[in-house]
Amino acid sequence: MDSSAFVRIERDTPGGARHYVVHAHDPRFTLELSPDDTAPDRRGRGVLRRLSVPNSWAGDYTRYARLISAAQEFFAQPLDEPAPKAESRRWVR
């Protein structure tokens, strides 16, 4: 699975940090994850807290299980890993 379709967002809130993984291509969706405290690295693949999908997904979640699993794998990647050159150049104007 190509991880360039995913974006990771972390927000600091008064209740603690919130972690999101957004699939930016079709079909668009957002996962809210919390770190897995039982994992050896204290983050793991994350524990799914919320899944936000378009209405057209209603009743068809199993069809997109592969994408949701890929989003969790993307969440598990280390944050200090440098972005590929193609990705870092994409945002330069």
PDB file of C-alpha atoms in Angstrom:
ATOM      1  CA  MET A   1       0.000   0.000   0.000  1.00  0.00           C
ATOM      2  CA  ASP A   2       1.328   3.432  -0.952  1.00  0.00           C
ATOM      3  CA  SER A   3       1.666   5.527   2.217  1.00  0.00           C
ATOM      4  CA  SER A   4       1.802   8.819   0.274  1.00  0.00           C
ATOM      5  CA  ALA A   5      -1.998   8.865   0.364  1.00  0.00           C
ATOM      6  CA  PHE A   6      -1.949   9.292   4.153  1.00  0.00           C
ATOM      7  CA  VAL A   7      -1.364  12.356   6.314  1.00  0.00           C
ATOM      8  CA  ARG A   8      -0.742  12.200  10.056  1.00  0.00           C
ATOM      9  CA  ILE A   9      -2.058  15.003  12.260  1.00  0.00           C
ATOM     10  CA  GLU A  10      -1.381  15.406  15.959  1.00  0.00           C
ATOM     11  CA  ARG A  11      -3.244  18.011  17.991  1.00  0.00           C
ATOM     12  CA  ASP A  12      -2.525  19.047  21.552  1.00  0.00           C
ATOM     13  CA  THR A  13      -5.763  19.593  23.443  1.00  0.00           C
ATOM     14  CA  PRO A  14      -6.488  20.255  27.117  1.00  0.00           C
ATOM     15  CA  GLY A  15      -7.538  16.604  27.452  1.00  0.00           C
ATOM     16  CA  GLY A  16      -4.268  15.342  25.940  1.00  0.00           C
ATOM     17  CA  ALA A  17      -2.868  14.781  22.473  1.00  0.00           C
ATOM     18  CA  ARG A  18      -5.169  13.572  19.701  1.00  0.00           C
ATOM     19  CA  HIS A  19      -3.802  11.585  16.769  1.00  0.00           C
ATOM     20  CA  TYR A  20      -5.446  11.454  13.339  1.00  0.00           C
ATOM     21  CA  VAL A  21      -4.573   9.657  10.113  1.00  0.00           C
ATOM     22  CA  VAL A  22      -6.301  11.090   7.031  1.00  0.00           C
ATOM     23  CA  HIS A  23      -6.576   9.292   3.700  1.00  0.00           C
ATOM     24  CA  ALA A  24      -6.301  12.165   1.238  1.00  0.00           C
ATOM     25  CA  HIS A  25      -7.292  10.348  -1.962  1.00  0.00           C
ATOM     26  CA  ASP A  26     -10.558   8.672  -2.895  1.00  0.00           C
ATOM     27  CA  PRO A  27     -12.121   7.279  -0.815  1.00  0.00           C
ATOM     28  CA  ARG A  28     -11.443   9.964   1.780  1.00  0.00           C
ATOM     29  CA  PHE A  29     -11.677   9.065   5.456  1.00  0.00           C
ATOM     30  CA  THR A  30     -10.228   9.997   8.842  1.00  0.00           C
ATOM     31  CA  LEU A  31      -9.144   7.715  11.675  1.00  0.00           C
ATOM     32  CA  GLU A  32      -8.717   8.972  15.210  1.00  0.00           C
ATOM     33  CA  LEU A  33      -6.256   6.737  17.030  1.00  0.00           C
ATOM     34  CA  SER A  34      -4.766   6.658  20.487  1.00  0.00           C
ATOM     35  CA  PRO A  35      -1.338   5.135  21.155  1.00  0.00           C
ATOM     36  CA  ASP A  36      -1.378   1.534  22.353  1.00  0.00           C
ATOM     37  CA  ASP A  37       0.193   1.604  25.831  1.00  0.00           C
ATOM     38  CA  THR A  38       0.621  -2.190  25.838  1.00  0.00           C
ATOM     39  CA  ALA A  39       2.868  -2.161  22.744  1.00  0.00           C
ATOM     40  CA  PRO A  40       6.650  -2.394  23.267  1.00  0.00           C
ATOM     41  CA  ASP A  41       7.203   1.082  21.766  1.00  0.00           C
ATOM     42  CA  ARG A  42       4.181   2.518  23.676  1.00  0.00           C
ATOM     43  CA  ARG A  43       2.543   3.485  20.353  1.00  0.00           C
ATOM     44  CA  GLY A  44       2.020   0.339  18.285  1.00  0.00           C
ATOM     45  CA  ARG A  45      -0.526   0.437  15.464  1.00  0.00           C
ATOM     46  CA  GLY A  46      -2.800   2.532  17.627  1.00  0.00           C
ATOM     47  CA  VAL A  47      -6.169   1.849  19.142  1.00  0.00           C
ATOM     48  CA  LEU A  48      -9.034   2.939  16.903  1.00  0.00           C
ATOM     49  CA  ARG A  49     -11.145   5.561  18.651  1.00  0.00           C
ATOM     50  CA  ARG A  50     -13.219   6.929  15.777  1.00  0.00           C
ATOM     51  CA  LEU A  51     -13.655   6.418  12.048  1.00  0.00           C
ATOM     52  CA  SER A  52     -15.138   9.236   9.974  1.00  0.00           C
ATOM     53  CA  VAL A  53     -16.218   8.244   6.486  1.00  0.00           C
ATOM     54  CA  PRO A  54     -18.492   9.657   3.772  1.00  0.00           C
ATOM     55  CA  ASN A  55     -22.157   8.628   3.821  1.00  0.00           C
ATOM     56  CA  SER A  56     -21.567   6.498   0.733  1.00  0.00           C
ATOM     57  CA  TRP A  57     -19.631   4.058   2.947  1.00  0.00           C
ATOM     58  CA  ALA A  58     -22.666   3.282   5.108  1.00  0.00           C
ATOM     59  CA  GLY A  59     -22.947  -0.464   5.585  1.00  0.00           C
ATOM     60  CA  ASP A  60     -19.868  -1.196   3.463  1.00  0.00           C
ATOM     61  CA  TYR A  61     -17.044  -0.923   6.026  1.00  0.00           C
ATOM     62  CA  THR A  62     -15.647  -4.391   5.364  1.00  0.00           C
ATOM     63  CA  ARG A  63     -14.840  -3.369   1.805  1.00  0.00           C
ATOM     64  CA  TYR A  64     -12.398  -0.765   3.132  1.00  0.00           C
ATOM     65  CA  ALA A  65     -10.739  -2.858   5.859  1.00  0.00           C
ATOM     66  CA  ARG A  66      -7.536  -2.977   3.783  1.00  0.00           C
ATOM     67  CA  LEU A  67      -7.313   0.837   3.752  1.00  0.00           C
ATOM     68  CA  ILE A  68      -8.015   1.092   7.474  1.00  0.00           C
ATOM     69  CA  SER A  69      -5.276  -1.451   8.180  1.00  0.00           C
ATOM     70  CA  ALA A  70      -2.862   0.520   5.968  1.00  0.00           C
ATOM     71  CA  ALA A  71      -3.724   3.692   7.910  1.00  0.00           C
ATOM     72  CA  GLN A  72      -2.853   1.941  11.166  1.00  0.00           C
ATOM     73  CA  GLU A  73       0.469   0.784   9.664  1.00  0.00           C
ATOM     74  CA  PHE A  74       1.149   4.384   8.630  1.00  0.00           C
ATOM     75  CA  PHE A  75       0.445   5.480  12.225  1.00  0.00           C
ATOM     76  CA  ALA A  76       2.993   2.938  13.497  1.00  0.00           C
ATOM     77  CA  GLN A  77       5.835   4.375  11.402  1.00  0.00           C
ATOM     78  CA  PRO A  78       8.392   6.354  13.432  1.00  0.00           C
ATOM     79  CA  LEU A  79       7.907  10.119  13.359  1.00  0.00           C
ATOM     80  CA  ASP A  80      11.618  10.831  13.105  1.00  0.00           C
ATOM     81  CA  GLU A  81      11.825   8.949   9.808  1.00  0.00           C
ATOM     82  CA  PRO A  82      12.691  11.488   7.060  1.00  0.00           C
ATOM     83  CA  ALA A  83      10.188  12.008   4.289  1.00  0.00           C
ATOM     84  CA  PRO A  84      11.186  10.833   0.804  1.00  0.00           C
ATOM     85  CA  LYS A  85      12.571  13.615  -1.427  1.00  0.00           C
ATOM     86  CA  ALA A  86       9.535  13.489  -3.700  1.00  0.00           C
ATOM     87  CA  GLU A  87       7.284  14.132  -0.696  1.00  0.00           C
ATOM     88  CA  SER A  88       9.326  17.008   0.703  1.00  0.00           C
ATOM     89  CA  ARG A  89       9.523  18.725  -2.702  1.00  0.00           C
ATOM     90  CA  ARG A  90       5.790  18.429  -3.239  1.00  0.00           C
ATOM     91  CA  TRP A  91       5.074  21.258  -0.784  1.00  0.00           C
ATOM     92  CA  VAL A  92       7.753  23.678  -2.025  1.00  0.00           C
ATOM     93  CA  ARG A  93       6.535  26.507  -4.246  1.00  0.00           C
TER      94      ARG A  93
END
